[in-house]
Amino acid sequence: MTAPAIHASRLTRRFGDTVAVAGVDLSVAAGEIYGFLGPNGAGKSTCVRMLCTLLAPTSGSATVAGHNVLSDPGQVRLRIGVALQDAALDPKLTGRELLAVQARLYGMSKRQAAIRLGELAGLVDMTAIDRRIETYSGGMRRRLDLAAALIHDPEVVFMDEPTTGLDPDSRVRVWDELRRLNRDAGVTVFLTTQYLEEADELADRVGIICRGELVAEGAPTDLKRRIGTDVIIVAVDGDAHAAAEAVRPVAGVESVEVHGDELTVAVQDGSRSVSPVAVALDTNGATVTDLRLRSPSLDDVYLELTGARLAVEGS
Ligand SMILES: Nc1ncnc2c1ncn2[C@@H]1O[C@H](COP(=O)(O)OP(=O)(O)O)[C@@H](O)[C@H]1O
Ligand SMILES: [Mg+2]
């Protein structure tokens, strides 16, 4: 077994009376995309800053890329790429200059940097690379900052809310690039997000953080399955109670509730039950006006675990 790319044990950080991160245990395998999901103030950035050696833990410990963040921060820094939430890019530099500075910091030759820039062309707007950063849109700046974090081909990358505030086009480009780097270069990705959709789309495994604590962890599908069943919503024209009785005996149906002219049918496996349910309704002469399958979402998981909906909308 290879050592995990990121390992944290009882990682804790206090600011005065505020416990920003409260004893988080984490283990992220090499080559994994791990999504740290939680609302504003949950402790995501504080956790990232500790893992990136930018902030000392109050207690607990962590290793990243095989090196201890406290006793060996230099070794950690050489192996990681970091894009923080509040990146300040020098507006007078051009995109190319910024990337060159970053490459030089890591001891890369001009040739290496140029090759690497070509590889990151999916993130950077090459038509704007020789323009000053002050002329860039928010999305262009953010993507340039992500490219700067990746220029030295790090083993592990930390991205703190990489797509917050990005337009849909930029968001998709960032997702595609992270997926590509993960798939082709085996880069381990630790990203934080407030977007359920992003965690669901991108992460192999999701950790849900709430008030400094990791309240759940798992693959998105497992997290969803853990909290419940699929639901088929059927609208009928006519006697909904009779329709409910027709559906009840169908294999895989766990419960049927009637609300007005709508049936809520809880089933073990939605994709398997849709057609038997539809057939039973048809056989019993029910007129179906609408039929929808609803799988539990990460938002349902989040609600179950924390008692609150994650209010932020992914755009
Ligand atoms: N430098 C700091 N000084 C005081 N409190 C802080 C500091 N950084 C973060 N906090 C507090 O710690 C908590 C977690 O913040 P943060 O890690 O930024 O959460 P997130 O990134 O999930 O929004 C919040 O209550 C925040 O106000
Ligand atoms: Mg944050």
Tab-separated table of C-alpha atoms in Angstrom, residues 143-248:
chain	number	residue	atom	x	y	z
A	143	ARG	CA	-7.721	30.448	-14.035
A	144	LEU	CA	-4.322	32.102	-14.348
A	145	ASP	CA	-3.831	31.685	-10.606
A	146	LEU	CA	-4.741	28.003	-10.884
A	147	ALA	CA	-2.239	27.618	-13.733
A	148	ALA	CA	0.431	29.296	-11.570
A	149	ALA	CA	-0.307	26.749	-8.840
A	150	LEU	CA	0.225	23.944	-11.335
A	151	ILE	CA	3.246	25.235	-13.273
A	152	HIS	CA	5.842	23.133	-11.425
A	153	ASP	CA	3.912	19.883	-11.885
A	154	PRO	CA	3.098	19.332	-8.199
A	155	GLU	CA	2.169	15.944	-6.760
A	156	VAL	CA	-0.650	17.350	-4.676
A	157	VAL	CA	-2.710	20.438	-5.417
A	158	PHE	CA	-4.850	22.390	-2.995
A	159	MET	CA	-7.548	24.544	-4.502
A	160	ASP	CA	-9.595	26.638	-2.125
A	161	GLU	CA	-12.962	27.286	-3.769
A	162	PRO	CA	-11.456	27.259	-7.269
A	163	THR	CA	-14.707	28.080	-9.015
A	164	THR	CA	-16.488	30.401	-6.589
A	165	GLY	CA	-17.726	33.394	-8.530
A	166	LEU	CA	-16.701	31.964	-11.894
A	167	ASP	CA	-18.949	32.114	-14.918
A	168	PRO	CA	-20.221	28.704	-16.091
A	169	ASP	CA	-17.730	28.559	-18.972
A	170	SER	CA	-14.722	29.172	-16.707
A	171	ARG	CA	-16.073	26.697	-14.200
A	172	VAL	CA	-16.275	23.940	-16.772
A	173	ARG	CA	-12.752	24.713	-17.986
A	174	VAL	CA	-11.423	24.421	-14.444
A	175	TRP	CA	-13.247	21.140	-13.909
A	176	ASP	CA	-11.955	19.739	-17.198
A	177	GLU	CA	-8.398	20.748	-16.397
A	178	LEU	CA	-8.455	19.279	-12.885
A	179	ARG	CA	-9.905	16.041	-14.238
A	180	ARG	CA	-7.283	15.910	-16.973
A	181	LEU	CA	-4.364	16.524	-14.590
A	182	ASN	CA	-5.727	13.927	-12.238
A	183	ARG	CA	-6.252	11.357	-14.970
A	184	ASP	CA	-3.122	11.943	-17.058
A	185	ALA	CA	-0.585	13.033	-14.452
A	186	GLY	CA	-2.014	11.267	-11.408
A	187	VAL	CA	-2.133	14.537	-9.478
A	188	THR	CA	-3.895	14.340	-6.130
A	189	VAL	CA	-6.461	17.129	-5.844
A	190	PHE	CA	-7.818	18.539	-2.625
A	191	LEU	CA	-10.451	21.127	-3.370
A	192	THR	CA	-12.869	22.984	-1.195
A	193	THR	CA	-16.251	24.044	-2.407
A	194	GLN	CA	-19.609	25.402	-1.352
A	195	TYR	CA	-21.190	23.876	-4.430
A	196	LEU	CA	-22.839	20.501	-4.027
A	197	GLU	CA	-22.854	20.100	-7.758
A	198	GLU	CA	-19.107	20.623	-7.931
A	199	ALA	CA	-18.387	18.062	-5.211
A	200	ASP	CA	-20.733	15.631	-6.898
A	201	GLU	CA	-19.275	16.126	-10.389
A	202	LEU	CA	-15.617	16.196	-9.597
A	203	ALA	CA	-14.754	14.433	-6.365
A	204	ASP	CA	-14.031	10.741	-5.942
A	205	ARG	CA	-14.698	11.277	-2.278
A	206	VAL	CA	-16.403	14.091	-0.415
A	207	GLY	CA	-15.918	15.213	3.171
A	208	ILE	CA	-18.679	17.364	4.584
A	209	ILE	CA	-17.388	19.930	7.055
A	210	CYS	CA	-19.672	21.801	9.383
A	211	ARG	CA	-18.529	24.104	12.209
A	212	GLY	CA	-14.995	22.764	12.053
A	213	GLU	CA	-15.969	19.116	12.179
A	214	LEU	CA	-15.973	16.480	9.503
A	215	VAL	CA	-19.539	15.188	9.769
A	216	ALA	CA	-19.533	12.709	6.891
A	217	GLU	CA	-17.233	11.313	4.282
A	218	GLY	CA	-17.595	9.031	1.305
A	219	ALA	CA	-18.087	8.728	-2.423
A	220	PRO	CA	-20.986	10.962	-3.523
A	221	THR	CA	-23.106	7.950	-4.535
A	222	ASP	CA	-22.471	6.201	-1.207
A	223	LEU	CA	-23.306	9.311	0.781
A	224	LYS	CA	-26.556	9.625	-1.115
A	225	ARG	CA	-27.414	5.964	-0.737
A	226	ARG	CA	-26.665	6.085	2.972
A	227	ILE	CA	-29.446	8.542	3.644
A	228	GLY	CA	-32.129	6.980	1.643
A	229	THR	CA	-34.057	5.675	-1.174
A	230	ASP	CA	-34.990	6.930	-4.582
A	231	VAL	CA	-38.408	8.442	-4.995
A	232	ILE	CA	-40.744	8.260	-7.971
A	233	ILE	CA	-43.194	11.133	-8.145
A	234	VAL	CA	-46.308	10.321	-10.162
A	235	ALA	CA	-49.081	12.761	-11.042
A	236	VAL	CA	-52.369	11.101	-11.986
A	237	ASP	CA	-55.569	12.384	-13.498
A	238	GLY	CA	-58.364	10.664	-11.539
A	239	ASP	CA	-58.432	8.571	-8.357
A	240	ALA	CA	-54.987	8.928	-6.786
A	241	HIS	CA	-55.820	6.543	-3.931
A	242	ALA	CA	-56.793	3.795	-6.358
A	243	ALA	CA	-53.556	4.427	-8.248
A	244	ALA	CA	-51.618	4.177	-4.967
A	245	GLU	CA	-53.188	0.763	-4.254
A	246	ALA	CA	-52.126	-0.395	-7.716
A	247	VAL	CA	-48.511	0.608	-7.084
A	248	ARG	CA	-48.145	-0.694	-3.524
